[in-house]
Each structure stands twice: as C-alpha cells, then as structure tokens.
Amino acid sequence: LGGILASPPLIAFSEAFGWRTAMTTFGILTLVLAVMVLFFIPGEPTRQSREKTSIKSVACSIWQVMTSRYFWPPTLWLMLTAGIYFTLASLWWGPYLIEGCGLSMEEVGVILTISSLMMLITQPICGYLSDAVLCSRKKPLLFLSGFSIAASMMMVLFTGEMTFPILIGQTICLMLGISTGSPIVFAMMKELFPLNMAGTAIGCMNMFYPVWAALMQAVFGLIYEGFQWESPSAAFSGASWLIVANCTAA
C-alpha cells in the first residue's frame, strides 16, 4: 500500500496541497499506525522468556544460523532479487523509463503503480499456491525465476524500442520474478530452523539484501556511465546486464 500511495497519489496530493502538507499527513498516518500496533497487537514476552534470552544465547543462535548450509540458498535468493528490486524501484527505474525508453512522467507513474499493485496482489496468491496447491517452496521460486530472466533480457535487448503497453507487460513479468516469491523465502527460512531460532534466522537473512542493493545501485551507475557516450538507451541496455546476472544467479 505504501508503494501505491508513494507514486501518482502522492504526486497529486503534493501538487494540490504542497509537499509539506503531504509529508505531515503521511507522518501523522504513520504515527496512527504505530499507536494501533502498540495497543492492538500482542507481543509482550513473558518473564520466563526474558530470563532465557541473553547475549550469549543470541550469539550462539547467530553462529548456528550462519554456519548452517540451509541458511545460504534462501538468503542468496532474497539478496539477489531484492537487490534488483531496490536498485530499480528506489533509484534507477524512473530514469530508465524516462531516458532509456522515452516515457512521460504520467506513463512512468502508471508503471510504478502497477509494480506496487503486483506485489500487493501476487504475493498472497503465490503463498497460497505454495502452501495448498503445489505443496512446495522450491517450485514456485524456480518458475518465477523464468519471468525475471526473460524480463531482464528484454531490458538488455530492447531498451528504447519497447512501447508503453509492452513495458507494462515487461514490468509485470519482472515484478513476478523478483518480488512475488519473497514471502515464500521467509516461510522457508522459518521452516528450516527450530522455532526458537526462526527469528534469528530471518533477522540474519535480512542483513544482506540492503547492503547488496546499495552495491548494485553503485555498480549499475558505473556501468551506465561507461556506456553513456553512445546514448541513454545504450547505456541502460549495457547496465541491464547486471540485472540479468542477478536474475540468472537467483
């Protein structure tokens, strides 16, 4: 929902009332949500569970998680796919669509909204299929990887040539591949470890993809600058090989 509100609705709200009012409004909304979490979501640990938790036990759990061979495959998958998502969504997707593909701001807003809607709609569906239909965690991830590889190859081969409707389809395929399977990976990580270590395992997994995303943003920019002497489309096409490499590795 935040991704949806952060695209055309936020732009329209800012233009109508000013960016200060927009920031204040969303800040108040965030505060209201925090208060709701405080009063309506239980989660206070019991005294017994507090006494069992110590720095030594946490360190021991982290060591067991990080040295387990089961920890790294889902962690690397999330790191690679989330790295792509944040590289594009937080920095390069807008410039790619405007400079590389020649879209207008309005068209870019539509595509960004579609990308957020894809996450909102497809993640619960994918989770249901994994649990109740396929009864597998690996099969959906392998299937989704095909979409991300195909969509990223389109960025390499056809940047500057894709029309607006084709870019919508390409965005749908890319988001299917890099964001739809994320809840499955979190469920997988929880199931791979005992319940008392599940939080530690998920926390450790969460440490890697923000760092990878930051590195990806910088490397994507360096490759883009290396090709920039040709044209914006050629520069983005060359930099998109980095996206292809991550999708293939995942």
mmCIF file of C-alpha atoms in Angstrom, residues 72-198:
data_model
loop_
_atom_site.group_PDB
_atom_site.id
_atom_site.type_symbol
_atom_site.label_atom_id
_atom_site.label_comp_id
_atom_site.label_asym_id
_atom_site.label_seq_id
_atom_site.Cartn_x
_atom_site.Cartn_y
_atom_site.Cartn_z
ATOM 1 C CA TRP A 72 22.528 -19.570 2.495
ATOM 2 C CA PRO A 73 20.394 -20.651 -0.513
ATOM 3 C CA PRO A 74 17.254 -18.686 0.503
ATOM 4 C CA THR A 75 19.411 -15.823 1.775
ATOM 5 C CA LEU A 76 21.242 -15.519 -1.533
ATOM 6 C CA TRP A 77 17.958 -15.722 -3.472
ATOM 7 C CA LEU A 78 16.460 -12.890 -1.422
ATOM 8 C CA MET A 79 19.689 -10.883 -1.604
ATOM 9 C CA LEU A 80 19.850 -11.097 -5.402
ATOM 10 C CA THR A 81 16.174 -10.493 -6.141
ATOM 11 C CA ALA A 82 15.607 -7.809 -3.504
ATOM 12 C CA GLY A 83 18.837 -6.180 -4.639
ATOM 13 C CA ILE A 84 17.351 -5.866 -8.119
ATOM 14 C CA TYR A 85 14.059 -4.535 -6.779
ATOM 15 C CA PHE A 86 15.590 -1.806 -4.629
ATOM 16 C CA THR A 87 18.170 -0.898 -7.275
ATOM 17 C CA LEU A 88 15.380 -0.201 -9.733
ATOM 18 C CA ALA A 89 12.490 0.924 -7.508
ATOM 19 C CA SER A 90 14.436 3.317 -5.311
ATOM 20 C CA LEU A 91 16.826 4.815 -7.885
ATOM 21 C CA TRP A 92 17.057 3.652 -11.498
ATOM 22 C CA TRP A 93 13.584 2.592 -12.674
ATOM 23 C CA GLY A 94 12.304 6.128 -13.251
ATOM 24 C CA PRO A 95 15.397 7.285 -15.204
ATOM 25 C CA TYR A 96 15.350 4.024 -17.159
ATOM 26 C CA LEU A 97 11.744 4.530 -18.245
ATOM 27 C CA ILE A 98 12.129 8.272 -18.988
ATOM 28 C CA GLU A 99 15.618 8.495 -20.507
ATOM 29 C CA GLY A 100 16.055 4.955 -21.785
ATOM 30 C CA CYS A 101 12.527 4.273 -23.018
ATOM 31 C CA GLY A 102 11.202 7.790 -23.657
ATOM 32 C CA LEU A 103 8.099 7.611 -21.450
ATOM 33 C CA SER A 104 6.318 10.629 -19.997
ATOM 34 C CA MET A 105 6.014 11.263 -16.251
ATOM 35 C CA GLU A 106 2.357 10.185 -16.363
ATOM 36 C CA GLU A 107 3.248 6.884 -18.033
ATOM 37 C CA VAL A 108 6.029 6.288 -15.531
ATOM 38 C CA GLY A 109 3.547 6.884 -12.698
ATOM 39 C CA VAL A 110 1.228 4.241 -14.161
ATOM 40 C CA ILE A 111 4.038 1.684 -14.402
ATOM 41 C CA LEU A 112 5.230 2.383 -10.841
ATOM 42 C CA THR A 113 1.669 1.927 -9.586
ATOM 43 C CA ILE A 114 1.370 -1.359 -11.480
ATOM 44 C CA SER A 115 4.618 -2.597 -9.939
ATOM 45 C CA SER A 116 3.288 -1.898 -6.439
ATOM 46 C CA LEU A 117 -0.078 -3.495 -7.222
ATOM 47 C CA MET A 118 1.717 -6.584 -8.477
ATOM 48 C CA MET A 119 3.321 -7.095 -5.069
ATOM 49 C CA LEU A 120 0.042 -6.494 -3.250
ATOM 50 C CA ILE A 121 -1.910 -8.979 -5.383
ATOM 51 C CA THR A 122 0.537 -11.699 -6.366
ATOM 52 C CA GLN A 123 2.367 -12.320 -3.098
ATOM 53 C CA PRO A 124 -0.688 -13.715 -1.221
ATOM 54 C CA ILE A 125 -1.689 -15.744 -4.291
ATOM 55 C CA CYS A 126 1.798 -17.189 -4.610
ATOM 56 C CA GLY A 127 1.834 -18.064 -0.920
ATOM 57 C CA TYR A 128 -1.483 -19.885 -1.254
ATOM 58 C CA LEU A 129 -0.263 -21.825 -4.308
ATOM 59 C CA SER A 130 2.919 -22.783 -2.473
ATOM 60 C CA ASP A 131 1.009 -23.991 0.601
ATOM 61 C CA ALA A 132 -2.148 -25.566 -0.776
ATOM 62 C CA VAL A 133 -1.651 -26.399 -4.458
ATOM 63 C CA LEU A 134 1.995 -27.114 -5.223
ATOM 64 C CA CYS A 135 2.929 -28.058 -1.637
ATOM 65 C CA SER A 136 6.441 -26.868 -2.401
ATOM 66 C CA ARG A 137 8.664 -23.872 -1.749
ATOM 67 C CA LYS A 138 11.225 -24.545 -4.492
ATOM 68 C CA LYS A 139 8.898 -25.000 -7.479
ATOM 69 C CA PRO A 140 7.306 -21.515 -7.335
ATOM 70 C CA LEU A 141 10.728 -19.872 -6.985
ATOM 71 C CA LEU A 142 12.110 -21.749 -9.991
ATOM 72 C CA PHE A 143 9.026 -20.877 -12.014
ATOM 73 C CA LEU A 144 9.196 -17.198 -11.048
ATOM 74 C CA SER A 145 12.902 -17.012 -11.907
ATOM 75 C CA GLY A 146 11.982 -17.643 -15.537
ATOM 76 C CA PHE A 147 9.902 -14.461 -15.580
ATOM 77 C CA SER A 148 12.706 -12.326 -14.131
ATOM 78 C CA ILE A 149 15.310 -13.671 -16.552
ATOM 79 C CA ALA A 150 13.036 -13.068 -19.560
ATOM 80 C CA ALA A 151 12.080 -9.553 -18.379
ATOM 81 C CA SER A 152 15.692 -8.559 -17.671
ATOM 82 C CA MET A 153 16.812 -9.838 -21.083
ATOM 83 C CA MET A 154 14.191 -7.558 -22.633
ATOM 84 C CA MET A 155 15.917 -4.649 -20.893
ATOM 85 C CA VAL A 156 19.226 -5.635 -22.493
ATOM 86 C CA LEU A 157 17.920 -6.347 -25.987
ATOM 87 C CA PHE A 158 15.027 -3.927 -26.479
ATOM 88 C CA THR A 159 15.603 -0.814 -24.335
ATOM 89 C CA GLY A 160 14.456 2.183 -26.360
ATOM 90 C CA GLU A 161 12.322 0.015 -28.651
ATOM 91 C CA MET A 162 9.556 -1.161 -26.287
ATOM 92 C CA THR A 163 6.215 0.623 -26.477
ATOM 93 C CA PHE A 164 4.235 1.640 -23.399
ATOM 94 C CA PRO A 165 1.955 -1.482 -23.442
ATOM 95 C CA ILE A 166 4.982 -3.761 -23.873
ATOM 96 C CA LEU A 167 6.716 -2.041 -20.959
ATOM 97 C CA ILE A 168 3.667 -2.702 -18.808
ATOM 98 C CA GLY A 169 3.927 -6.410 -19.647
ATOM 99 C CA GLN A 170 7.664 -6.369 -19.066
ATOM 100 C CA THR A 171 7.155 -4.721 -15.667
ATOM 101 C CA ILE A 172 4.577 -7.340 -14.684
ATOM 102 C CA CYS A 173 6.974 -10.157 -15.623
ATOM 103 C CA LEU A 174 9.886 -8.533 -13.797
ATOM 104 C CA MET A 175 7.884 -7.958 -10.622
ATOM 105 C CA LEU A 176 6.585 -11.532 -10.756
ATOM 106 C CA GLY A 177 10.165 -12.748 -10.793
ATOM 107 C CA ILE A 178 11.826 -10.517 -8.210
ATOM 108 C CA SER A 179 9.140 -9.723 -5.626
ATOM 109 C CA THR A 180 6.343 -12.307 -5.697
ATOM 110 C CA GLY A 181 8.402 -15.084 -4.126
ATOM 111 C CA SER A 182 9.720 -13.077 -1.161
ATOM 112 C CA PRO A 183 7.093 -14.328 1.368
ATOM 113 C CA ILE A 184 7.894 -17.905 0.342
ATOM 114 C CA VAL A 185 11.557 -17.339 1.174
ATOM 115 C CA PHE A 186 10.647 -16.008 4.630
ATOM 116 C CA ALA A 187 8.376 -19.019 5.221
ATOM 117 C CA MET A 188 11.157 -21.321 4.016
ATOM 118 C CA MET A 189 13.647 -19.771 6.409
ATOM 119 C CA LYS A 190 11.227 -20.142 9.330
ATOM 120 C CA GLU A 191 10.635 -23.803 8.493
ATOM 121 C CA LEU A 192 14.329 -24.656 8.120
ATOM 122 C CA PHE A 193 15.167 -23.831 11.736
ATOM 123 C CA PRO A 194 13.672 -24.625 15.159
ATOM 124 C CA LEU A 195 11.041 -22.161 16.321
ATOM 125 C CA ASN A 196 13.330 -20.625 18.957
ATOM 126 C CA MET A 197 15.862 -19.788 16.190
ATOM 127 C CA ALA A 198 13.424 -18.705 13.475
#
